[in-house]
JSON list of C-alpha atoms in Angstrom, two decimals:
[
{"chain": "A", "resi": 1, "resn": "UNK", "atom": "CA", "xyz": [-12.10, -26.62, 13.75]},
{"chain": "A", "resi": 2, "resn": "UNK", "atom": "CA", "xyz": [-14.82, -28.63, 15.37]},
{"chain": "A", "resi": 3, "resn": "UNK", "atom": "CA", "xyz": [-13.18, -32.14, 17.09]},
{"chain": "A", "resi": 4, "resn": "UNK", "atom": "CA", "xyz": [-14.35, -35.85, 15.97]},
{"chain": "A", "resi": 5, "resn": "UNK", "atom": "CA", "xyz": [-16.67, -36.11, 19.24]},
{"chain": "A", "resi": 6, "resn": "UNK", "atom": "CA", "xyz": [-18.33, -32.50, 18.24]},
{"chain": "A", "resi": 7, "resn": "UNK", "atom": "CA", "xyz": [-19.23, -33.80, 14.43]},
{"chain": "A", "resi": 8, "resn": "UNK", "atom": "CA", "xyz": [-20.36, -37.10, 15.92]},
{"chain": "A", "resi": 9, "resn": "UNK", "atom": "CA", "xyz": [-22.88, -35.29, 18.08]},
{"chain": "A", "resi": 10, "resn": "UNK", "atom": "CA", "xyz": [-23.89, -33.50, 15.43]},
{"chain": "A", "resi": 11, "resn": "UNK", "atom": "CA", "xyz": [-27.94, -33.78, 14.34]},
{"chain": "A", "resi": 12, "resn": "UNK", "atom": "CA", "xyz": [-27.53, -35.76, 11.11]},
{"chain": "A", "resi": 13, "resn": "UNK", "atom": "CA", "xyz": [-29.37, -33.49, 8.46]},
{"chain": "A", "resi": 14, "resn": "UNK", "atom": "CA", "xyz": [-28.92, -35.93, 5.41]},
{"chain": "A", "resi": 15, "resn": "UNK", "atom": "CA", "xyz": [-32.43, -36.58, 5.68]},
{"chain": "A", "resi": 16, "resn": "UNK", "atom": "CA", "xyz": [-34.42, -34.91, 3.11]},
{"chain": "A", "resi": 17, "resn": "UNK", "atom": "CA", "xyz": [-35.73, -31.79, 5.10]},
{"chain": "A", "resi": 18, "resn": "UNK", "atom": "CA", "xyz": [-39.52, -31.39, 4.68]},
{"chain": "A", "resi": 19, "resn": "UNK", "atom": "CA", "xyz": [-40.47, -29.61, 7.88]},
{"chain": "A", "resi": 20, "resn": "UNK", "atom": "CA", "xyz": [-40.30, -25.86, 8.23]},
{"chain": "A", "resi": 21, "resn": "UNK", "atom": "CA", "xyz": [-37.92, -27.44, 11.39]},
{"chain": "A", "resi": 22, "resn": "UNK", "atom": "CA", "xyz": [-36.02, -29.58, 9.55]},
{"chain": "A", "resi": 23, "resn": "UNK", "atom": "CA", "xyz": [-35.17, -27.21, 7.28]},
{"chain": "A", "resi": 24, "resn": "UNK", "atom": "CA", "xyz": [-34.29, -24.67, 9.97]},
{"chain": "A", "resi": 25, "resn": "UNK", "atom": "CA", "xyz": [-31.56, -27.23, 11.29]},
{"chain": "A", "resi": 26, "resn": "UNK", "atom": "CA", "xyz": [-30.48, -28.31, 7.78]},
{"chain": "A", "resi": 27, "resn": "UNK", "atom": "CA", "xyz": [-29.69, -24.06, 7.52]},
{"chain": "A", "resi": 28, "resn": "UNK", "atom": "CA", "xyz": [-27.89, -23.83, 10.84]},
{"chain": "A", "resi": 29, "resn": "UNK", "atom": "CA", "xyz": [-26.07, -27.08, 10.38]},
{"chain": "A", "resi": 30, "resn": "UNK", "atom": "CA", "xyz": [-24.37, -25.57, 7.38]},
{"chain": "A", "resi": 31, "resn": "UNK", "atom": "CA", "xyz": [-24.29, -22.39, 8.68]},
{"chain": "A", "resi": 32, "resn": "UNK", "atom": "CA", "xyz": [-22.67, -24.03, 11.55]},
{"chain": "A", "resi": 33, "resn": "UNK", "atom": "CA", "xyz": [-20.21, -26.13, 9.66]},
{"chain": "A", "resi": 34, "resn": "UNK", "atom": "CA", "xyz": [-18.94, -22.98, 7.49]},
{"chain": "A", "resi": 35, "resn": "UNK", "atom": "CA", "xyz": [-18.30, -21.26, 10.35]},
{"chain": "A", "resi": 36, "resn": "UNK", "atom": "CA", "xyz": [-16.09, -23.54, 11.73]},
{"chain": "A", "resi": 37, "resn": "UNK", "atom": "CA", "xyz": [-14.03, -24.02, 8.24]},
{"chain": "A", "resi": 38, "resn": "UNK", "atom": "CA", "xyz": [-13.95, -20.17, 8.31]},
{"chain": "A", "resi": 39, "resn": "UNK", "atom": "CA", "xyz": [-12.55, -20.40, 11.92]},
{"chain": "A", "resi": 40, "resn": "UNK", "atom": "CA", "xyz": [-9.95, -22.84, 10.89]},
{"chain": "A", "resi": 41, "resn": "UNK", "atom": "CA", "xyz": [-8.67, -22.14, 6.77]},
{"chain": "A", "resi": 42, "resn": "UNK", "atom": "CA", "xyz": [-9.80, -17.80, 7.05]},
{"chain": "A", "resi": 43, "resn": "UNK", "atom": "CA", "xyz": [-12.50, -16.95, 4.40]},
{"chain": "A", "resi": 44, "resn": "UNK", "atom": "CA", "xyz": [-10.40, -17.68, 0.98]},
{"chain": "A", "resi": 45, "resn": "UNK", "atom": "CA", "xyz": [-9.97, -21.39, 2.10]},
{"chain": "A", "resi": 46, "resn": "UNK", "atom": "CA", "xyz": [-13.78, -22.21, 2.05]},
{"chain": "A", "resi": 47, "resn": "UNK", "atom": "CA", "xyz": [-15.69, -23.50, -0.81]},
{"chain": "A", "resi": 48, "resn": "UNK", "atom": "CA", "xyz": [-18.98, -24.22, -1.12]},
{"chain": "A", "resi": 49, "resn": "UNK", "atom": "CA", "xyz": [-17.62, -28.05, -1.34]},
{"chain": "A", "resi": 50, "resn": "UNK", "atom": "CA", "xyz": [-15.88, -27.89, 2.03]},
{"chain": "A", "resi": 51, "resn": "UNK", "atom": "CA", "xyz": [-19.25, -27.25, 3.38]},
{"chain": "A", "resi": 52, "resn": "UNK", "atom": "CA", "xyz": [-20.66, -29.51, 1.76]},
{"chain": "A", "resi": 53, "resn": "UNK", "atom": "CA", "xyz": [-18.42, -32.63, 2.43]},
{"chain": "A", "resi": 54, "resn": "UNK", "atom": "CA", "xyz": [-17.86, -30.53, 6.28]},
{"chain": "A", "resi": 55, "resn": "UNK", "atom": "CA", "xyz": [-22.18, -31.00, 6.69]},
{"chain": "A", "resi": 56, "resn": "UNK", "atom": "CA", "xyz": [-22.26, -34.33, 5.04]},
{"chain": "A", "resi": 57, "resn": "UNK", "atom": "CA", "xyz": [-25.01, -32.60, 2.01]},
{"chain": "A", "resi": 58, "resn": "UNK", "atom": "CA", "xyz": [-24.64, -32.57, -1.53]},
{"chain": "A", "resi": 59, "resn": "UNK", "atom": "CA", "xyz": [-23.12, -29.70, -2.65]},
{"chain": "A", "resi": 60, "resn": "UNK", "atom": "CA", "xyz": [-26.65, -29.08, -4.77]},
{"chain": "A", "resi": 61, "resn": "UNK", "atom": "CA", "xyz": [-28.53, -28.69, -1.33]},
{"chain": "A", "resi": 62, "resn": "UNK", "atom": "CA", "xyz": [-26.81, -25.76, -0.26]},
{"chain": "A", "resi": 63, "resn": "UNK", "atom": "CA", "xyz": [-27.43, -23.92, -2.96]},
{"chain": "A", "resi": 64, "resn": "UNK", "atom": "CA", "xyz": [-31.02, -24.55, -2.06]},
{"chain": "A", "resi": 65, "resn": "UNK", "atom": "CA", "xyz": [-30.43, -22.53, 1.28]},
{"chain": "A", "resi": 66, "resn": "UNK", "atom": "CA", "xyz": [-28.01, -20.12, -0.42]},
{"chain": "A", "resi": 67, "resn": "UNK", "atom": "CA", "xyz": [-27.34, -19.52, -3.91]},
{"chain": "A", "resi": 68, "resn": "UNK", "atom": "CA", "xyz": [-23.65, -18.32, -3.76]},
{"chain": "A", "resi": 69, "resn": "UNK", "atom": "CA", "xyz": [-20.78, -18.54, -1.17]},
{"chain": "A", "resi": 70, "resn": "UNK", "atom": "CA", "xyz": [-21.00, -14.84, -0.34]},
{"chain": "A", "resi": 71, "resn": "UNK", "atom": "CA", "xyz": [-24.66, -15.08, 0.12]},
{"chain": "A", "resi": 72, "resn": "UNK", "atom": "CA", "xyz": [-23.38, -18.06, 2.76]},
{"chain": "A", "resi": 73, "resn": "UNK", "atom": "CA", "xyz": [-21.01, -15.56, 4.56]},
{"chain": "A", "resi": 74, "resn": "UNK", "atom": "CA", "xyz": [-23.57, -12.91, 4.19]},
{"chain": "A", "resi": 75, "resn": "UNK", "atom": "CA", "xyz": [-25.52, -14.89, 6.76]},
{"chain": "A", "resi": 76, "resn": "UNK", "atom": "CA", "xyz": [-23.12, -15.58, 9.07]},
{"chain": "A", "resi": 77, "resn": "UNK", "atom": "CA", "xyz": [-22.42, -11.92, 8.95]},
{"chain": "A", "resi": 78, "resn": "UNK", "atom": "CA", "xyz": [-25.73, -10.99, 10.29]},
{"chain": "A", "resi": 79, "resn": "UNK", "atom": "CA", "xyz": [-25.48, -13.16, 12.87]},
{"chain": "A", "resi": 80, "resn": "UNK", "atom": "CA", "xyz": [-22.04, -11.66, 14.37]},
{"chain": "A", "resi": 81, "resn": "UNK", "atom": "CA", "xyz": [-23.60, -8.09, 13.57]},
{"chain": "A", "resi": 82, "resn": "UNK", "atom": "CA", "xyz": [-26.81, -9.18, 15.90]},
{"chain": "A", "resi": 83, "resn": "UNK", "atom": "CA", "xyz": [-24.15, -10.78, 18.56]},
{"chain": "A", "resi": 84, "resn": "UNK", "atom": "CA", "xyz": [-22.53, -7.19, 18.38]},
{"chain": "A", "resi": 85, "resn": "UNK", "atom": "CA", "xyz": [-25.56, -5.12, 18.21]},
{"chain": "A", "resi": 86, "resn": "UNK", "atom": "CA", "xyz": [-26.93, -7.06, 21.30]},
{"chain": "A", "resi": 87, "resn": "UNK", "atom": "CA", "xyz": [-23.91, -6.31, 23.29]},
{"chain": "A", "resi": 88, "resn": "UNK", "atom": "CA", "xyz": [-24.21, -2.46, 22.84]},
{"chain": "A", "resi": 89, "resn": "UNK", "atom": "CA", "xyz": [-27.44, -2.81, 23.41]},
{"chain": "A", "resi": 90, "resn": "UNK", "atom": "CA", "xyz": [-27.07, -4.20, 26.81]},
{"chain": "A", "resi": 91, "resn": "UNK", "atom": "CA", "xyz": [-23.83, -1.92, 27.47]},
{"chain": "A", "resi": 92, "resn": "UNK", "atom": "CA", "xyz": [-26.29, 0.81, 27.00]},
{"chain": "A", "resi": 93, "resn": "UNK", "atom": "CA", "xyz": [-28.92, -0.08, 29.52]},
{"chain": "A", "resi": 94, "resn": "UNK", "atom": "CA", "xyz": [-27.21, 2.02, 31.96]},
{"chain": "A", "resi": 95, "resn": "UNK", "atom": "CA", "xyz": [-26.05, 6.03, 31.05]},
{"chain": "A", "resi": 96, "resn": "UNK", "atom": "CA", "xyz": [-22.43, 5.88, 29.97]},
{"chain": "A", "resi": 97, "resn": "UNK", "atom": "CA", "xyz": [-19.94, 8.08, 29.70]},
{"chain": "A", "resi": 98, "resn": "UNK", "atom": "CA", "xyz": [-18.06, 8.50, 26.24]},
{"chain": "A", "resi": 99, "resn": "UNK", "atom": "CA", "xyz": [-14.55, 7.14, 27.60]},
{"chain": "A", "resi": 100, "resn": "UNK", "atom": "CA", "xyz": [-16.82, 3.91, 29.04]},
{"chain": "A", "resi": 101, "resn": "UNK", "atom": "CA", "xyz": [-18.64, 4.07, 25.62]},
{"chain": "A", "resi": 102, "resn": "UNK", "atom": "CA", "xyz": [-15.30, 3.99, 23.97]},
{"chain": "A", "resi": 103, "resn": "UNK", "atom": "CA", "xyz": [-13.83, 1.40, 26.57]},
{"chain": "A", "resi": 104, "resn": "UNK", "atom": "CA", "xyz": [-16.89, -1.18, 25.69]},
{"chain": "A", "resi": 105, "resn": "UNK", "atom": "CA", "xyz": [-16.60, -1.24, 21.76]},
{"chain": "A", "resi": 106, "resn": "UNK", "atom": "CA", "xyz": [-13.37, -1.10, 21.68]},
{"chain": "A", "resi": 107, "resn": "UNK", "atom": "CA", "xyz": [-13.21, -4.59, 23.78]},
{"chain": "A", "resi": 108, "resn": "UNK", "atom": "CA", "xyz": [-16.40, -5.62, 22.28]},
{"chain": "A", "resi": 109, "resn": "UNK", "atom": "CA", "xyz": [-14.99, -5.65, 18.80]},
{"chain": "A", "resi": 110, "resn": "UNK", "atom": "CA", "xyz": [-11.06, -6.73, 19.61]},
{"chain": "A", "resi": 111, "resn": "UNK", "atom": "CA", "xyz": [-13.35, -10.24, 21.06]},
{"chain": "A", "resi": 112, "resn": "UNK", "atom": "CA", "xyz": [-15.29, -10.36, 17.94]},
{"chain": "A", "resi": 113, "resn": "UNK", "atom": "CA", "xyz": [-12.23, -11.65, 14.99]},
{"chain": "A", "resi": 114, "resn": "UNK", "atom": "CA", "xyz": [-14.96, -12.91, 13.27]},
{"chain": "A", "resi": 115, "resn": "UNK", "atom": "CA", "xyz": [-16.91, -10.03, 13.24]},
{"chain": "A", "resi": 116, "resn": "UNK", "atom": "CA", "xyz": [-13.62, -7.77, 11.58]},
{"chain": "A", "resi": 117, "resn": "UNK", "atom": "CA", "xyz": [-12.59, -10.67, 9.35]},
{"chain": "A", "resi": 118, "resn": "UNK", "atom": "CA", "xyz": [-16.09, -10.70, 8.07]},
{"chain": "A", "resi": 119, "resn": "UNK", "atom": "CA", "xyz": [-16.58, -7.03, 7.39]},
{"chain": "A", "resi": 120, "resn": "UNK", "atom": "CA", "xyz": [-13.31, -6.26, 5.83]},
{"chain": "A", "resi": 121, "resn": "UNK", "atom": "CA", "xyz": [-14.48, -8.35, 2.98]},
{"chain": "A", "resi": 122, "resn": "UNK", "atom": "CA", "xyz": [-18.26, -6.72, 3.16]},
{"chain": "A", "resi": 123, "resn": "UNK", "atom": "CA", "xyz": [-18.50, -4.44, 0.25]},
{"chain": "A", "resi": 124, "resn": "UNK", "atom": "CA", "xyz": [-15.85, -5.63, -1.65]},
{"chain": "A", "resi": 125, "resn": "UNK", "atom": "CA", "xyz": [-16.54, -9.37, -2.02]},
{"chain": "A", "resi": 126, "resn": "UNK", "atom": "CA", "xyz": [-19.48, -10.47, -0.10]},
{"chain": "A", "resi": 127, "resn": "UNK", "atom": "CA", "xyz": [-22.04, -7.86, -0.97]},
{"chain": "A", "resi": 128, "resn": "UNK", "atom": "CA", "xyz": [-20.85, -8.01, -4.87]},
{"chain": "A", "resi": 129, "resn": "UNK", "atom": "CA", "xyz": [-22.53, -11.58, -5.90]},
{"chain": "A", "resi": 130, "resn": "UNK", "atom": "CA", "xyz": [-26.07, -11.56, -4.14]},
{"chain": "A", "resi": 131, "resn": "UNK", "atom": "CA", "xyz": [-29.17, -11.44, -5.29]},
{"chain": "A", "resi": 132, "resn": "UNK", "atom": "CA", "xyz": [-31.35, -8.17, -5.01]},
{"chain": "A", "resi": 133, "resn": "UNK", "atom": "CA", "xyz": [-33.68, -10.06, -2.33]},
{"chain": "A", "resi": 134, "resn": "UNK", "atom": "CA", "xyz": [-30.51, -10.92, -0.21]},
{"chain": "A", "resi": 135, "resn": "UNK", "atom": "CA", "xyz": [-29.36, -7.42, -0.72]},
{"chain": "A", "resi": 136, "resn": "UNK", "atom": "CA", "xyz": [-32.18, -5.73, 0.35]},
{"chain": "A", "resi": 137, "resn": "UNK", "atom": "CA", "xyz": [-32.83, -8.22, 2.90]},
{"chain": "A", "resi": 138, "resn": "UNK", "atom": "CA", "xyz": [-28.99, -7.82, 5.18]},
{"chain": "A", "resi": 139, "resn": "UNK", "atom": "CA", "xyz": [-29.04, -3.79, 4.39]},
{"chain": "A", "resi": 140, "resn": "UNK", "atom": "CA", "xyz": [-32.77, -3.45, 6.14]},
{"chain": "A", "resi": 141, "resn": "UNK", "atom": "CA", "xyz": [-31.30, -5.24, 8.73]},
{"chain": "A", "resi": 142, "resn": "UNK", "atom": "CA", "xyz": [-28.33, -2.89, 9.09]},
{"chain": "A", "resi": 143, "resn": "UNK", "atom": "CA", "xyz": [-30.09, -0.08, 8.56]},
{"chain": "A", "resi": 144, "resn": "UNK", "atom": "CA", "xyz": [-32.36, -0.95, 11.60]},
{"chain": "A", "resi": 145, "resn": "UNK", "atom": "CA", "xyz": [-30.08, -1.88, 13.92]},
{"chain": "A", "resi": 146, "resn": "UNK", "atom": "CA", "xyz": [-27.86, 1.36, 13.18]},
{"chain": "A", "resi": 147, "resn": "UNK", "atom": "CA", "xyz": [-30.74, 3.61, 13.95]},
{"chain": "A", "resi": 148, "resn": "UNK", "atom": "CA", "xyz": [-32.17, 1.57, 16.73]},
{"chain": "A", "resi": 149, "resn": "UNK", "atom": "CA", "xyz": [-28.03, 1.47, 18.51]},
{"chain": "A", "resi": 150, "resn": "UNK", "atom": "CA", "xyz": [-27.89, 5.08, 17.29]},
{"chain": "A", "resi": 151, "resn": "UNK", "atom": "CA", "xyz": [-31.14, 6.41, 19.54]},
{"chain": "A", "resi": 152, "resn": "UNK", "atom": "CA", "xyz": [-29.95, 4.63, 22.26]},
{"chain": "A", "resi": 153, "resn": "UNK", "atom": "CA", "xyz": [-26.36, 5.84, 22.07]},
{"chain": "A", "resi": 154, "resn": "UNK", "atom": "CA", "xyz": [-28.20, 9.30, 21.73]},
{"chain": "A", "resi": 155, "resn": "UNK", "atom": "CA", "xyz": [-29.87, 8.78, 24.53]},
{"chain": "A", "resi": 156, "resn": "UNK", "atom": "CA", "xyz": [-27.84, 6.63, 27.13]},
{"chain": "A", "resi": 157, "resn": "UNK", "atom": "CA", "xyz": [-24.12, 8.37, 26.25]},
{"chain": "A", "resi": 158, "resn": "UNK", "atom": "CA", "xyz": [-23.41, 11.57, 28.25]},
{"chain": "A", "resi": 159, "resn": "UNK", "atom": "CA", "xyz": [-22.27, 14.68, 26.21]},
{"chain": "A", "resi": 160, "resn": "UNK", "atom": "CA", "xyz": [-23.83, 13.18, 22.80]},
{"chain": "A", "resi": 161, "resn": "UNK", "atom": "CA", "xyz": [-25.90, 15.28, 20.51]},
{"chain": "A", "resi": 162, "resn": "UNK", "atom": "CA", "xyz": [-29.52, 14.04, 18.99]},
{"chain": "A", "resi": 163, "resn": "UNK", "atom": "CA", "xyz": [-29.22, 12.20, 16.07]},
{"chain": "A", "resi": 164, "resn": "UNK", "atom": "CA", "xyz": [-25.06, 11.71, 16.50]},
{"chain": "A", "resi": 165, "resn": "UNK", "atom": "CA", "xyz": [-25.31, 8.24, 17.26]},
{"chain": "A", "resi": 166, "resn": "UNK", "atom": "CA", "xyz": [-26.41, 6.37, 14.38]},
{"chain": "A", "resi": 167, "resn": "UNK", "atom": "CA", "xyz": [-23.73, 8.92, 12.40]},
{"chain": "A", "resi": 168, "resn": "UNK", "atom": "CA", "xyz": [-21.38, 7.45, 14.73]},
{"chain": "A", "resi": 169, "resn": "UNK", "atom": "CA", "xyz": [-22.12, 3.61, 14.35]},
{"chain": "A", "resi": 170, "resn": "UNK", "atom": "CA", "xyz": [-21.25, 4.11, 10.50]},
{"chain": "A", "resi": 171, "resn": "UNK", "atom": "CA", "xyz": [-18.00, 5.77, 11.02]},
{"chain": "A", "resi": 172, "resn": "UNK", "atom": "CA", "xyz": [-17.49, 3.17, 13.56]},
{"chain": "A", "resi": 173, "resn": "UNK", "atom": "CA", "xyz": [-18.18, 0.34, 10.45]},
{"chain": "A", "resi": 174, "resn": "UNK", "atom": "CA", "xyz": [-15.35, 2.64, 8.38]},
{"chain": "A", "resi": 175, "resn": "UNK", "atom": "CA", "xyz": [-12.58, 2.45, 10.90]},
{"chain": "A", "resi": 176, "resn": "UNK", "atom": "CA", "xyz": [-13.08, -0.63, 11.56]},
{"chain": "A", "resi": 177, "resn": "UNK", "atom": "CA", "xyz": [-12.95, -1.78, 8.40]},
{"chain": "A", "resi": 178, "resn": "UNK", "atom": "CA", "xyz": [-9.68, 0.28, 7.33]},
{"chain": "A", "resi": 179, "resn": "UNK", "atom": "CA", "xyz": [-7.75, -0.53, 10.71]},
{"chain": "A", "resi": 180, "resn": "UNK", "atom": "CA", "xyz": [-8.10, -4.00, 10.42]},
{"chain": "A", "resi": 181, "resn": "UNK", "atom": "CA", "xyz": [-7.26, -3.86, 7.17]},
{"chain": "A", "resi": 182, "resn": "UNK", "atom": "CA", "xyz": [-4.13, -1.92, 8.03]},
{"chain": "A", "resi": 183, "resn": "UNK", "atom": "CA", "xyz": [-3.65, -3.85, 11.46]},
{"chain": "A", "resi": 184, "resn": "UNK", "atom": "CA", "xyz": [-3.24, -7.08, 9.14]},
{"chain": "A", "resi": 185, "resn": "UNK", "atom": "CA", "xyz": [-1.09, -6.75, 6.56]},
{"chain": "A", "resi": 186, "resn": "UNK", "atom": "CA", "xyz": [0.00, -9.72, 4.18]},
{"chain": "A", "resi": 187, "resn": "UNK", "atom": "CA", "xyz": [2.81, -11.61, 5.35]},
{"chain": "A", "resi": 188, "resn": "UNK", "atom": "CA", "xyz": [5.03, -9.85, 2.94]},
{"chain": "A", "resi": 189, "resn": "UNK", "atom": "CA", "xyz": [4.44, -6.67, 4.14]},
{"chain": "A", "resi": 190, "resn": "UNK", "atom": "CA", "xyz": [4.59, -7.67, 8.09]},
{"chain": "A", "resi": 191, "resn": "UNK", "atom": "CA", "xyz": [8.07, -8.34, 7.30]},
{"chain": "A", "resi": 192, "resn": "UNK", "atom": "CA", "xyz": [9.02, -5.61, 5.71]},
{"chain": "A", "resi": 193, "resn": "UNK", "atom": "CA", "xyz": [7.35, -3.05, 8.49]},
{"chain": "A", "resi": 194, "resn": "UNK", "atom": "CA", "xyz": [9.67, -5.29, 10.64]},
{"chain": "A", "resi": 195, "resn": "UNK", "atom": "CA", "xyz": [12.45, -5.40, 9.08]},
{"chain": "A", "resi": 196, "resn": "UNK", "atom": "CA", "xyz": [13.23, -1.29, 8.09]},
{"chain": "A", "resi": 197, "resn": "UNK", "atom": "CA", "xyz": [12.34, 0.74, 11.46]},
{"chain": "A", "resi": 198, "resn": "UNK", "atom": "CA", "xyz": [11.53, 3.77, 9.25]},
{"chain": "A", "resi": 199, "resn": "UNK", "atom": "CA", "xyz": [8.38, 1.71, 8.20]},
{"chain": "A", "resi": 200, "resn": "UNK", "atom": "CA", "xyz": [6.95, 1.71, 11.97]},
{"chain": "A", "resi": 201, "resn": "UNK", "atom": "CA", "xyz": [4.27, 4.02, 11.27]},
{"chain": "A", "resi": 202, "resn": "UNK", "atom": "CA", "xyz": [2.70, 1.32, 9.95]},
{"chain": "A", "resi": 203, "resn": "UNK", "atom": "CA", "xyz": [2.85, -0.96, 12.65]},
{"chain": "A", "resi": 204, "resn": "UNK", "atom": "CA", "xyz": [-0.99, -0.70, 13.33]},
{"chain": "A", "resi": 205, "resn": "UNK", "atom": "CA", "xyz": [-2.05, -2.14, 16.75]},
{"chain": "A", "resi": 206, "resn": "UNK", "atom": "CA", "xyz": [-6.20, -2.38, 15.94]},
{"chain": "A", "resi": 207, "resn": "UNK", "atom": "CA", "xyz": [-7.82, -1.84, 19.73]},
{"chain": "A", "resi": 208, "resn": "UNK", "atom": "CA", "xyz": [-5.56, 1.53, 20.86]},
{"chain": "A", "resi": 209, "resn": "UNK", "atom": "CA", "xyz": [-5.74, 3.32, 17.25]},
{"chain": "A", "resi": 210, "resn": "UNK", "atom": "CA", "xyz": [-9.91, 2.88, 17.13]},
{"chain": "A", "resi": 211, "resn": "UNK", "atom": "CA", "xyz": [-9.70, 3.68, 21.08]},
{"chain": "A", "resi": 212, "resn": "UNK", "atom": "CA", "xyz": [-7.66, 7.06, 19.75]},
{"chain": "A", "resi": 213, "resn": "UNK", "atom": "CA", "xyz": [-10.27, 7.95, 17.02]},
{"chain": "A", "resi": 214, "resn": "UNK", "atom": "CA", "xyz": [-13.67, 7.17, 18.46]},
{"chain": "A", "resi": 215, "resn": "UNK", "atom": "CA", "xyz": [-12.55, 9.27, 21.69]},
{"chain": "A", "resi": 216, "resn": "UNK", "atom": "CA", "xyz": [-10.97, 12.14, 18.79]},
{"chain": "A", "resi": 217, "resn": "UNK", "atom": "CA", "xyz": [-14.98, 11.46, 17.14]},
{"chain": "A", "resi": 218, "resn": "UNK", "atom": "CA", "xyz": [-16.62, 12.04, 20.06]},
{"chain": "A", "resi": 219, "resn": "UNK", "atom": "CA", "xyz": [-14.80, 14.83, 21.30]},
{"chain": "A", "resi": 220, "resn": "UNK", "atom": "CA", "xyz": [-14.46, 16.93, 17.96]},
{"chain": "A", "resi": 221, "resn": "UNK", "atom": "CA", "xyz": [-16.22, 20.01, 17.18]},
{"chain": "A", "resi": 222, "resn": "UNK", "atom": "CA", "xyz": [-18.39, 17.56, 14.68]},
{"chain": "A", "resi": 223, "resn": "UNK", "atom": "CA", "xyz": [-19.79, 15.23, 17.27]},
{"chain": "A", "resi": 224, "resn": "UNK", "atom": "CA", "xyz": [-21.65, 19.25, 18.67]},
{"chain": "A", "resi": 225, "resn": "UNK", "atom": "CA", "xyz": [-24.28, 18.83, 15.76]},
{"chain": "A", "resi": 226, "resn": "UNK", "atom": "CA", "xyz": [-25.96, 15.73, 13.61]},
{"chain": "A", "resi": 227, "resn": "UNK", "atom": "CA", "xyz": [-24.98, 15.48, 9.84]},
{"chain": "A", "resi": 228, "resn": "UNK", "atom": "CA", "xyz": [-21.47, 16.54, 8.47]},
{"chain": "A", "resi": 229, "resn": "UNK", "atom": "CA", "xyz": [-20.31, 19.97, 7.86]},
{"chain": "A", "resi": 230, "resn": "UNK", "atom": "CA", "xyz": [-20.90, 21.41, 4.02]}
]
């Protein structure tokens, strides 16, 4: 959570926004200010009020920027996706081989909490209360940035198949999603894995399990041709 001094500096967007600029810094202010409740109360603690009373707005003018609290977090979704889509991007300027493919998102994504906090909720909360535009709008998005980060995996990672990459960026989405998911357990269950060592198995540790199966994916008989065996 953002300090006193931070909100004080703060652009005061109270003013009605009639500018195509002023309404560009009315979005990021809020978009700004529900990031920083997310960072400090996780995604169930934030209400489209919190924003609200966090950006100084009546809770009526968000809606004008976006029409439902997932919609919100949809947003700020995008935005870590670009942040991680920009890294590979750069990663890849250079050939790579797979173990310094593996070694980068592997890092990449254990610095990005946000990122896996945002996605584990992805298609079962965020993407479920959106309008068709919205929807259309973020997959586009993904589905451009997968196949642009899958040519240039395709082309820039030694050893990889044409047409592997963008195959690999999904399952890449899937284990991320189920490892964090498994990696953070509710606080019930944490204690209980601790408590009984016969429940160790499930003492996930996220960055050396997705290090284990992304070098398994890459190496498997699979990773030899594009598309999935039938």
């Amino acid at each position: 959570m953002c300090d006193t001094h931070t909100r004080k500096n703060r652009p005061d967007v109270r003013r009605r926004a009639i500018t195509d600029d002023q309404k560009a810094r009315r979005r990021r202010a809020i978009l700004d200010g529900a990031l920083e409740l997310f960072d400090a109360l996780g995604f169930d603690g934030v209400s489209m009020a919190a924003v609200a009373a966090r950006t100084r707005l009546a809770k009526g003018t968000l809606y004008l920027y976006f029409p439902t609290r997932e919609a919100l977090f949809l947003a700020l979704l995008t935005e870590q996706f670009e942040a991680f889509f920009a890294a590979l991007d750069a990663a890849l300027e250079r050939p790579l081989s797979q173990q310094a493919f593996v070694d980068h998102v592997v890092c990449d994504l254990r610095a990005r909490p946000r990122l896996l906090h945002l996605i584990a909720v992805m298609h079962t909360v965020l993407e479920r209360n959106v309008d068709l535009a919205t929807a259309l709008e973020f997959k586009r998005f993904l589905a451009a940035r997968a196949q642009h980060g899958g040519a240039r995996i395709d082309a820039r990672v030694r050893d990889v198949p044409a047409g592997f990459g963008q195959r690999l960026l999904l399952w890449l989405h899937a284990l991320a999603i189920g490892l964090h998911h498994m990696a953070t357990p509710a606080p019930v269950v944490r204690q209980a894995i601790q408590a009984d060592p016969c429940l160790a198995v499930f003492d996930i540790d996220f960055a050396p399990e997705l290090r284990a199966m992304l070098t398994r994916l890459l190496h498997a008989p699979a990773a030899n041709a594009s598309g999935v065996d039938r």
